[in-house]
XYZ file of C-alpha atoms in Angstrom:
509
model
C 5.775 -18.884 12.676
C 5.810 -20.600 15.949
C 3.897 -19.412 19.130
C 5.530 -17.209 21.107
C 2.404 -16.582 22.899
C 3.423 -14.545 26.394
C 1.453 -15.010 30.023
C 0.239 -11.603 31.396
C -2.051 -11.650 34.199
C -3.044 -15.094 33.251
C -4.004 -13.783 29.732
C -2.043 -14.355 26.412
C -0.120 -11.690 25.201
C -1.679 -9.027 23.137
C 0.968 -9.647 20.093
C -0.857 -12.934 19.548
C -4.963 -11.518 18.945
C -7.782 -13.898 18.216
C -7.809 -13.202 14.398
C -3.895 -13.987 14.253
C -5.297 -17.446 15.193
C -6.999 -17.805 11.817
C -6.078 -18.912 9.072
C -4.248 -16.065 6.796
C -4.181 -15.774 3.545
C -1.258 -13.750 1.356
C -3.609 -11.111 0.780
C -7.656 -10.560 0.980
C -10.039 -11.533 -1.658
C -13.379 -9.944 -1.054
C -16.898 -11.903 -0.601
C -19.036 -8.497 -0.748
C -19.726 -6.888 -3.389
C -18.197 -3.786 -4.827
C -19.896 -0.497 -4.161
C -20.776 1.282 -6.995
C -22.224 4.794 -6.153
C -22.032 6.205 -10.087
C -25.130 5.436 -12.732
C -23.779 3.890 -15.672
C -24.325 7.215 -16.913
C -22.422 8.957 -14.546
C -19.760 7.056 -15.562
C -19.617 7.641 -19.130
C -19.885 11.491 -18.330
C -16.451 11.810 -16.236
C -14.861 9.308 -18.899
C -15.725 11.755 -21.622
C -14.293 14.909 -20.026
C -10.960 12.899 -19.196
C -10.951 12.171 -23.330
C -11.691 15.646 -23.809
C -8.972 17.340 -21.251
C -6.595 14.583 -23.549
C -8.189 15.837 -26.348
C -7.996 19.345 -26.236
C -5.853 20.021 -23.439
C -3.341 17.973 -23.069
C -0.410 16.329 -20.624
C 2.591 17.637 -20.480
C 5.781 14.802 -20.584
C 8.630 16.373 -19.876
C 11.002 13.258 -21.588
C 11.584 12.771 -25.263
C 11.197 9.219 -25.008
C 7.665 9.190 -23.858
C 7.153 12.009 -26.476
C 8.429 10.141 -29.497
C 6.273 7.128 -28.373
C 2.949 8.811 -28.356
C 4.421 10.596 -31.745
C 4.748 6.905 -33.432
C 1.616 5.871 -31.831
C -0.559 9.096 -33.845
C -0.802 11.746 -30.680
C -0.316 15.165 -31.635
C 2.973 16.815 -29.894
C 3.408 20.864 -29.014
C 6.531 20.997 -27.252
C 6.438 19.304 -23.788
C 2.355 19.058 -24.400
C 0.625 16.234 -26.176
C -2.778 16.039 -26.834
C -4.065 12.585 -28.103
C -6.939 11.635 -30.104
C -10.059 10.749 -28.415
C -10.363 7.025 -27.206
C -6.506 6.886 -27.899
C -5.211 6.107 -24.742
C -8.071 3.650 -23.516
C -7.352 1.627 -26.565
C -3.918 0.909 -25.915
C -4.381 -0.118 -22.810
C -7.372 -2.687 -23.001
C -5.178 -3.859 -26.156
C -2.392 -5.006 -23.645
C -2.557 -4.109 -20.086
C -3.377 -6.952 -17.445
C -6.455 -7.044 -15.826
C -4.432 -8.535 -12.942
C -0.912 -10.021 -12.066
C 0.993 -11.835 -9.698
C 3.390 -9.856 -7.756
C 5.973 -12.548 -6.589
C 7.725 -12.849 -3.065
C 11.128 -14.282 -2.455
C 8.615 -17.005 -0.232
C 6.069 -18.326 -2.659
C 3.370 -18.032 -0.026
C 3.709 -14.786 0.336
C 3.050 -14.531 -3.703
C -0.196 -11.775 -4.247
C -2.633 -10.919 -6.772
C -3.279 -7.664 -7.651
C -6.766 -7.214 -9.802
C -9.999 -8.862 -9.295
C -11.460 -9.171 -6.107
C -8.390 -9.351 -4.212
C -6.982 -6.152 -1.795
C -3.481 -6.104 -0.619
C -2.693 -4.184 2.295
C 1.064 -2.294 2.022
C 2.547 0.026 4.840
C 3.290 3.600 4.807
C 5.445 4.815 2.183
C 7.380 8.164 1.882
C 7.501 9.754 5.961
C 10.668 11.701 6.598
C 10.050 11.624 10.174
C 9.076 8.842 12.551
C 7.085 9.300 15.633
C 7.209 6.901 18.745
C 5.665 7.419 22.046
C 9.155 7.434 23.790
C 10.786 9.207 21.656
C 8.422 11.822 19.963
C 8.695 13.002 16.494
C 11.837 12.585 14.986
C 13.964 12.621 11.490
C 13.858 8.814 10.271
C 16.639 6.526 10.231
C 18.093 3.282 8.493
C 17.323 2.014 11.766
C 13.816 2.708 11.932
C 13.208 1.808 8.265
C 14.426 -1.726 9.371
C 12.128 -1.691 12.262
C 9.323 -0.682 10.025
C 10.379 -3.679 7.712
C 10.395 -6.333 10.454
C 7.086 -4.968 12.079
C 5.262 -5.306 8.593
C 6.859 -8.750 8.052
C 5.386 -9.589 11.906
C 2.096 -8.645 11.262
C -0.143 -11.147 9.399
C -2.772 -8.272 8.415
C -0.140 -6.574 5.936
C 0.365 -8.548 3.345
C 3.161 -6.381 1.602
C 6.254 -4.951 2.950
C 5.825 -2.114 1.199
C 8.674 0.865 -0.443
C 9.609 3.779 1.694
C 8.177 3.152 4.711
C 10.377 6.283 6.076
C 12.377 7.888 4.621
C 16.410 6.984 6.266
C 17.360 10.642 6.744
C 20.967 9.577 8.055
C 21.962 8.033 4.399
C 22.873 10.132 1.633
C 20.090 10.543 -0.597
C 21.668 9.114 -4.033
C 22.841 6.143 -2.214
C 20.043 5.037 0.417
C 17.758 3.151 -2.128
C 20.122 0.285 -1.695
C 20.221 -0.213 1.698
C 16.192 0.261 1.275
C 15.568 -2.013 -0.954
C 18.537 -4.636 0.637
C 16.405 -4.490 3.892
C 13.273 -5.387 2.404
C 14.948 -8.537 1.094
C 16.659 -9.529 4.308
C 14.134 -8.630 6.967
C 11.186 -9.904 5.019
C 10.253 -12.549 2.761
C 6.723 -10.288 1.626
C 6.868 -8.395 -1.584
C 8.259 -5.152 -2.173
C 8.725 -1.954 -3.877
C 11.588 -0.267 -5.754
C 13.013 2.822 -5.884
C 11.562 6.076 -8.084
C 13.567 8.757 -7.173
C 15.912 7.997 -10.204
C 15.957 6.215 -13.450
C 19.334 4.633 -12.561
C 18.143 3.777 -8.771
C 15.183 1.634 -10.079
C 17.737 0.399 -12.803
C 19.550 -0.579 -9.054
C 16.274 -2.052 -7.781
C 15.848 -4.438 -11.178
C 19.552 -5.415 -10.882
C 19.636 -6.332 -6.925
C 16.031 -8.500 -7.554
C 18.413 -10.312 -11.010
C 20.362 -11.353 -8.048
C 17.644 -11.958 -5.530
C 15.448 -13.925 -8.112
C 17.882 -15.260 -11.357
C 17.796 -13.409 -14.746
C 15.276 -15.789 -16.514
C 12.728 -16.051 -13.461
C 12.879 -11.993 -13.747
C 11.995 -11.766 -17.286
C 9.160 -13.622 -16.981
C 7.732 -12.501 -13.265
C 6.854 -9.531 -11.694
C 8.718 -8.793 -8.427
C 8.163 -5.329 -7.789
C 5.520 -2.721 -7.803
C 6.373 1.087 -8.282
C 4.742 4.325 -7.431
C 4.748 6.263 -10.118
C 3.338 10.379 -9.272
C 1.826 12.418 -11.534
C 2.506 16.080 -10.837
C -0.858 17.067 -10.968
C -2.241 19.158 -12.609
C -1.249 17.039 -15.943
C 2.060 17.211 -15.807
C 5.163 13.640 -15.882
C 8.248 14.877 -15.039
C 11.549 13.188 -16.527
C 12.137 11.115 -12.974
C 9.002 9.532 -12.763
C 8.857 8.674 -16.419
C 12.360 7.699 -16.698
C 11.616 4.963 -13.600
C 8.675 4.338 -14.862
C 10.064 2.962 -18.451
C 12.794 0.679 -16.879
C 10.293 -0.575 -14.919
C 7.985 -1.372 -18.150
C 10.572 -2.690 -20.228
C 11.736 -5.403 -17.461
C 8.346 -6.218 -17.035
C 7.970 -4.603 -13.341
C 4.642 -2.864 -12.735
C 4.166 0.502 -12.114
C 1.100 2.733 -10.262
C 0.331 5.473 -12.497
C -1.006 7.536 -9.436
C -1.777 10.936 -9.681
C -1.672 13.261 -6.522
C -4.273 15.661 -6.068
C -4.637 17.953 -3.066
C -8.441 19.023 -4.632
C -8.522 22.704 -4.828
C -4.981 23.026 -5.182
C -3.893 20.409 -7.771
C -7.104 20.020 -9.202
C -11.008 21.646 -9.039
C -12.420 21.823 -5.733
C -15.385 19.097 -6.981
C -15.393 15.471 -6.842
C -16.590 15.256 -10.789
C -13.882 17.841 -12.092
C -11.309 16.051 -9.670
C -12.258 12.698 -11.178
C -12.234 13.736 -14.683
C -8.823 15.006 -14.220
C -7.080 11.794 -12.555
C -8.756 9.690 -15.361
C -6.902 11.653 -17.813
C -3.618 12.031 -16.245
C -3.774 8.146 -15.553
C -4.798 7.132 -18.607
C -1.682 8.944 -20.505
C 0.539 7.394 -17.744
C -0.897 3.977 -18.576
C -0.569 4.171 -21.717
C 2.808 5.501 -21.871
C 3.777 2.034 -20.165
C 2.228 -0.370 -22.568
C 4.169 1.590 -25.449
C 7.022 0.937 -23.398
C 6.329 -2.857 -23.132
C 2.900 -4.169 -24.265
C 1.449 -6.304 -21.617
C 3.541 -4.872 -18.612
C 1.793 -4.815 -15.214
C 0.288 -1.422 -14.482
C -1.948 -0.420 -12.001
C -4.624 3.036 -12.115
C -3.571 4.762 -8.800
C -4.956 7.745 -7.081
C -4.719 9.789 -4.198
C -6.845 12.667 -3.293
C -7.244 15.045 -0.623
C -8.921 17.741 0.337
C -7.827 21.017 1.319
C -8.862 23.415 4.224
C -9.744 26.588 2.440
C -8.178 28.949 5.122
C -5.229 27.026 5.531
C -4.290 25.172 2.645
C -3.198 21.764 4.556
C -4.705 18.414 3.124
C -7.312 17.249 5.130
C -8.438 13.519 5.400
C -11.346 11.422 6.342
C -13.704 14.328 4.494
C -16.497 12.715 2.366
C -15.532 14.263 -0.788
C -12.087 12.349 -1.111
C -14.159 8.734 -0.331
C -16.127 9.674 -3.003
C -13.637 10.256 -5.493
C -12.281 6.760 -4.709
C -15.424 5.225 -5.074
C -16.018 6.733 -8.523
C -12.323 5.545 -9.460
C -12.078 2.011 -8.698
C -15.318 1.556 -11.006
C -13.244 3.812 -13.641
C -10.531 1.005 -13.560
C -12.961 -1.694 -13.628
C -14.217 -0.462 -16.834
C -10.846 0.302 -17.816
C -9.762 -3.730 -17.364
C -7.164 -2.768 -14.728
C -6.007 -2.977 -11.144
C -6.625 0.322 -9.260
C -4.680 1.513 -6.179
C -5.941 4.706 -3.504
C -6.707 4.826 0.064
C -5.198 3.562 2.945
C -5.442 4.552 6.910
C -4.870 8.312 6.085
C -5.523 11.589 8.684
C -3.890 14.665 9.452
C -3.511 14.063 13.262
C 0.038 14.895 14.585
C -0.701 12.140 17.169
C -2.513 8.716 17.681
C -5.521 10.534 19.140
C -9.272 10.412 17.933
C -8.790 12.331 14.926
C -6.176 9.856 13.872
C -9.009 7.194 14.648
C -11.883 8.476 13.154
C -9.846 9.790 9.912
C -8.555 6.539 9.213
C -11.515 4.638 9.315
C -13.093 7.432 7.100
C -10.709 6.471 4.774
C -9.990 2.717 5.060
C -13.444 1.674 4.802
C -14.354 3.507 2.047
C -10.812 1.907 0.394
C -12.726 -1.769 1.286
C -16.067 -0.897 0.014
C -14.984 0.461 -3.636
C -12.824 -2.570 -4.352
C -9.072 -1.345 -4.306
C -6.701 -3.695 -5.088
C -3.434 -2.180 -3.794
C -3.359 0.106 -1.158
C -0.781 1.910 0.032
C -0.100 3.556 3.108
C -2.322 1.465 4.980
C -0.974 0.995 8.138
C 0.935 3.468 9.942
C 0.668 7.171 8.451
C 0.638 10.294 10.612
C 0.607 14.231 10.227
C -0.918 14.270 6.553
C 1.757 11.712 5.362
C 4.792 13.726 6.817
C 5.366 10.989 9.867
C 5.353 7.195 9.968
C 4.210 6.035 13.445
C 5.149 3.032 15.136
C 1.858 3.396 17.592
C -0.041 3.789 14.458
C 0.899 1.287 12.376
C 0.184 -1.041 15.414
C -3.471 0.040 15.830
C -4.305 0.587 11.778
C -2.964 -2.741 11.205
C -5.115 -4.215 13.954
C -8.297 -2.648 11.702
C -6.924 -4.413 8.684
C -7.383 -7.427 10.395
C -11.144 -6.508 10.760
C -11.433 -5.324 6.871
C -10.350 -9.067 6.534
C -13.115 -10.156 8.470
C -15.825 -7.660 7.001
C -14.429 -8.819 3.495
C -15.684 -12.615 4.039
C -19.222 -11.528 4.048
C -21.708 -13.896 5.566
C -21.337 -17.544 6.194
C -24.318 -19.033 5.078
C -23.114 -22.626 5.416
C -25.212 -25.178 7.841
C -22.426 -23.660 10.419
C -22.985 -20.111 9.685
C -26.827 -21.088 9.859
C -26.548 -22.274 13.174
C -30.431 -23.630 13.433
C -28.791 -26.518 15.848
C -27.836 -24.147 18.044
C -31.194 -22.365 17.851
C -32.956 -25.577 18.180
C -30.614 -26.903 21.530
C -31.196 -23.410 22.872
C -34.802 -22.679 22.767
C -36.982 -20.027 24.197
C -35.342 -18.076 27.061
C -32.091 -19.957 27.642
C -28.710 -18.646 26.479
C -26.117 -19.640 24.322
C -23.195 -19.632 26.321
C -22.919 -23.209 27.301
C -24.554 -24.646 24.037
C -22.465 -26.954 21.610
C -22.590 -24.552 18.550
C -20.661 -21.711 20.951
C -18.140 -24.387 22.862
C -17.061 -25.302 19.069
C -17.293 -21.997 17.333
C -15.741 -19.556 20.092
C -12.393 -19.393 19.131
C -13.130 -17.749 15.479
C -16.326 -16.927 16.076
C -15.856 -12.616 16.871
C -12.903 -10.670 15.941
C -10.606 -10.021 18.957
C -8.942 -6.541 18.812
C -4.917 -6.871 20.275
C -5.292 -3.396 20.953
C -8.723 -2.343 22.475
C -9.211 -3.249 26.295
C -12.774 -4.267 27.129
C -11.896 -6.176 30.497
C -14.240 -4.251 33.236
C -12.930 -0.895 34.709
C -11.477 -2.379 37.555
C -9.092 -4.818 35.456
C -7.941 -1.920 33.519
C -6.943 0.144 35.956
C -4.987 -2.602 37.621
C -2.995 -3.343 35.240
C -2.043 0.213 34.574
C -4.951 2.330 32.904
C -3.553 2.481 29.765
C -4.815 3.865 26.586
C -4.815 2.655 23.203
C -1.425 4.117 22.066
C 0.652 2.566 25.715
C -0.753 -0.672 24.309
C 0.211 -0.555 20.844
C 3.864 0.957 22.330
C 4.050 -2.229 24.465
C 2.906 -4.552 21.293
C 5.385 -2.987 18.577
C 8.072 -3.251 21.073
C 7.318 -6.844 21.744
C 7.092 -8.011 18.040
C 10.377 -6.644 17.274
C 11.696 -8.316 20.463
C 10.221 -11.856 19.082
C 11.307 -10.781 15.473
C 13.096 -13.623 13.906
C 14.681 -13.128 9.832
C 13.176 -14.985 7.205
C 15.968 -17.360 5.678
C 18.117 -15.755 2.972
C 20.738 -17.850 1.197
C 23.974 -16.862 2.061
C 25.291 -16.747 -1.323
C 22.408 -14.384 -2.774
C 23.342 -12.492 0.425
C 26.780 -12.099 -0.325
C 25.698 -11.010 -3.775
C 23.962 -8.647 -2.821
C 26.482 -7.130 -0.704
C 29.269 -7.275 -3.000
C 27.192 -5.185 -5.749
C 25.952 -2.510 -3.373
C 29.262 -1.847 -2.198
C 30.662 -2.291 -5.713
C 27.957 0.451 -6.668
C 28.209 2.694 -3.759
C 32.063 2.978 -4.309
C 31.169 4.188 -8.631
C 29.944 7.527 -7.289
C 30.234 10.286 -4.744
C 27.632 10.748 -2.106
C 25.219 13.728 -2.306
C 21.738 14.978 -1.374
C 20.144 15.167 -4.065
C-alpha cells in the first residue's frame, strides 16, 4: 500500500505508527517459548476426566448424522446421548486431523498458517450493536459491517478479516450471510469466515468461494475457517453440526469451540471447567474427521467467568487465563491447532476497564501459544457491541504482541557492543552510530498513546485515547482503497446472490 502519510503539526499522521513501518508478515510466528503452567501430570489428570465425562456421561448430538457416525465408528448411542469408549475420540483425531493448515486468501500474501508457532489475529465476531464515539451505541448495520471489513483490511496488525464482525441488523436474517460473506471478498483480500447459522447458508458460503476461487483449487485448499459452538454443558445442536459437516466434507475447517460462562455452563473451577471443554471438543473433533478424514479442525475455547451476584460474564479475571493456558497445551498434545482469547472485557465503553481487561486477556492468549484468535480487536460490553474506538486501540496492542513475539535479537546488531564500545563511561547514546542507524525500528511507536509533554497535548486539543482512535478509524476509512477483484468473479458473484435471494422469502429467523 502506498504512503498516504498526513502532516499534522509537523508530525506524520497517527494512521501511519512506527511499527506499520516494519516489515509485516501475514500473520505472527512466535520466537518465545510457550508457557506451560500444568506438570505433565497435571495434564494427564484433566485428560482423563474429559475420557471419563465421554465415557460415562456422555454428549448429547442432537443430528442423526453425527449419531450414525459415532454408531459405525463403535460409540455407544442412548437417544440424543452418546457415550464413547475411552481413548475413542483422541484416536480418531491424531489418526487424521492436521497439526496445521494453510488457510488461503484471494491475495496469496495474505495466505496464513494456523498450527505451530504461528498466531493469527481475527476481529470481533458476533456484536449486534456497534458503538462509535459520535454516535453511541447502536443496532449494527450492512454499513458498519463494511466499515468493520475495510478497517481490518487497513490495519496491518490483523491478519484476518474475520466472520461476523457485527451483526447487519437492517438485513433479514435468512438472507444477510450473503451480503456478509460478499463484503469480505470485495473489501478485503485477507481470509475469511463463513456463515454457521444454517446448514444451507454455509452450503452458500462454499458455493460463493467455488466462484471466488474455481472448483478444483477448492477441493484441494482451505479458504474458510468456521466457528463452530458447543452448547455447553455437552450438548451439539442440529445447526452447528449440520454447518459443521458441509464444512468437513468440502474440506473447510471448522473451530470446535465450546462456550463456557464457568459457573453457569460449566463448574465454577478452572480443573472441572477444563475437563469439560476437553470433552465436548474432543467429540466435536472427532465428529469432523468422520465426516472427512484429514479436514482442517481447530480445538477452540472460550471461557468466562461469572459474577456470582449478578450472573454477567466477567473478563480479564485470572481464572479464565488460566483455563487457556491449560488448553493450548491440551491441543498441543492433542496434534492440533487451538483457538481462545482475544481483547475481551465487559466495559460498556473504551475506558480503563476496557484497557486493563483486554490486556488481561490478550497477553495471556500470546503467552499460551494460540493459534487463531478471535475477537481480537474490537469487542465491547461482554461481546454484545463491536467498537470502532476499540478495535482502533486493541489493534494498536496487537502490533506490540508482534513485537513481544520476536523475542530477543541476539545478533551482533541486537548485541550492540559497538555501540557500547563508541559510547563509553558517562556519555549517552543519542548521537552514537548504533542509535542514528537503528532508531527507526528500534522501540515500538504506539498510533494511539500521546507521550509529547503536557503542553503539546493540550495544544493540540487534550484529547484522550478514544478522540484519537475516533480521529484514526475515521481517517483509514477515508484513505481506504478496494483490493482488486476481477470483474467477472464479481459479476458472478452477484448474479448467484441475487439468483439465491429471489429462491426464498425473507424472514427473521
Amino acid at each position: 500500500m502506498k504512503d498516504r502519510s498526513r502532516k499534522r503539526g509537523g508530525r506524520r499522521g497517527r494512521s501511519e505508527s512506527a511499527a506499520a513501518d516494519l516489515h509485516r508478515a501475514p500473520y505472527l510466528t512466535r520466537q518465545i517459548p510457550d508457557a506451560q503452567l500444568l506438570s505433565a501430570e497435571g495434564l494427564e489428570l484433566i485428560e482423563h476426566n474429559a475420557d471419563t465425562i465421554l465415557e460415562e456421561i456422555g454428549i448429547e448430538f442432537r443430528y442423526e448424522p453425527a449419531k450414525r457416525l459415532f454408531r459405525l465408528a463403535g460409540a455407544d448411542l442412548d437417544g440424543d446421548r452418546i457415550r464413547f469408549p475411552r481413548g475413542m475420540c483422541r484416536s480418531i483425531i491424531r489418526n487424521s486431523a492436521p497439526s496445521s493448515f494453510e488457510q488461503k486468501a484471494r491475495n496469496p500474501e495474505r495466505n496464513v498458517v494456523i498450527g505451530g508457532k504461528s498466531t493469527v489475529f481475527a476481529p470481533v465476531y458476533g456484536p449486534p450493536f456497534v458503538r462509535d464515539l459520535d454516535g453511541g451505541r447502536r443496532y449494527a448495520t450492512i454499513e458498519d459491517f463494511r466499515n468493520f471489513v475495510k478497517l481490518a483490511y487497513m490495519l496491518p496488525s490483523l491478519h484476518h478479516s474475520g466472520g461476523t464482525v457485527c451483526e447487519p441488523t437492517d438485513l433479514p436474517v435468512n438472507k444477510r450471510h450473503f451480503d456478509m460473506v460478499y463484503s469480505h471478498i470485495k473489501y478485503s483480500d485477507k481470509p475469511f469466515m463463513g456463515s454457521v447459522t444454517h446448514p444451507d447458508r454455509a452450503e452458500d458460503s462454499v458455493a460463493m468461494c467455488r466462484i471466488l476461487f474455481g472448483q478444483e483449487y477448492l477441493e484441494e485448499n482451505t479458504v474458510l475457517v468456521n466457528l463452530i459452538n458447543a452448547n455447553s454443558p455437552m450438548t451439539f445442536d442440529e445447526t452447528m453440526l449440520g454447518a459443521s459437516e458441509v464444512y468437513a466434507r468440502n474440506n473447510q475447517a471448522s473451530i470446535v469451540s465450546p462456550f463456557i460462562l464457568s459457573g453457569a455452563m460449566s463448574p465454577v473451577t478452572v480443573a472441572g471447567t477444563m475437563a469439560q471443554i476437553l470433552a465436548e471438543a474432543l467429540a466435536g473433533m472427532a465428529f469432523t474427521q468422520l465426516v472427512r478424514p484429514g479436514s482442517p479442525v481447530i480445538f477452540g475455547t472460550f471461557s468466562s467467568s461469572i459474577s456470582m451476584q449478578s450472573g454477567a460474564p466477567t473478563f480479564g479475571t485470572p481464572e479464565p487465563a488460566l483455563v487457556i493456558y491449560g488448553c493450548a497445551e491440551l491441543a498441543r498434545r492433542i496434534g492440533v491447532p487451538f483457538r481462545s482469547g482475544g481483547s475481551l472485557c465487559g466495559s460498556k465503553i473504551t475506558d480503563a476497564q476496557a484497557a486493563y481487561e483486554s490486556l488481561s486477556t490478550l497477553l495471556p492468549t500470546l503467552m499460551a501459544g494460540v493459534n487463531f484468535v478471535l475477537h481480537s480487536a474490537g469487542w465491547l460490553e461482554g461481546g454484545l457491541v463491536s467498537g470502532y474506538e476499540k478495535l482502533i486501540m486493541d489493534a494498536d496492542q496487537l502490533g506490540m504482541m508482534e513485537v513481544f513475539a520476536r523475542g530477543y535479537d541476539l545478533s551482533e546488531n541486537g548485541q550492540a557492543l559497538g555501540a557500547i564500545r563508541e559510547v563509553g563511561p558517562g556519555s549517552h547514546f543519542l548521537g552514537c552510530s548504533h542509535t542514528q542507524d537503528n532508531f527507526k525500528t528500534a522501540f515500538y511507536r504506539s498510533a494511539v498513546a500521546d507521550n509529547n509533554s503536557f503542553e503539546q497535548w493540550e495544544l493540540e486539543g487534550s484529547q484522550d485515547a478514544t478522540a484519537r482512535a475516533n480521529a484514526i478509524w475515521k481517517q483509514l476509512l477515508n484513505e481506504y482503497q478496494p483490493p482488486a477483484l476481477d470483474p467477472a468473479i464479481d459479476e458472478a458473484l452477484l448474479e448467484f446472490i441475487d439468483k439465491r435471494k429471489r429462491s426464498f422469502a425473507d424472514s427473521n429467523y
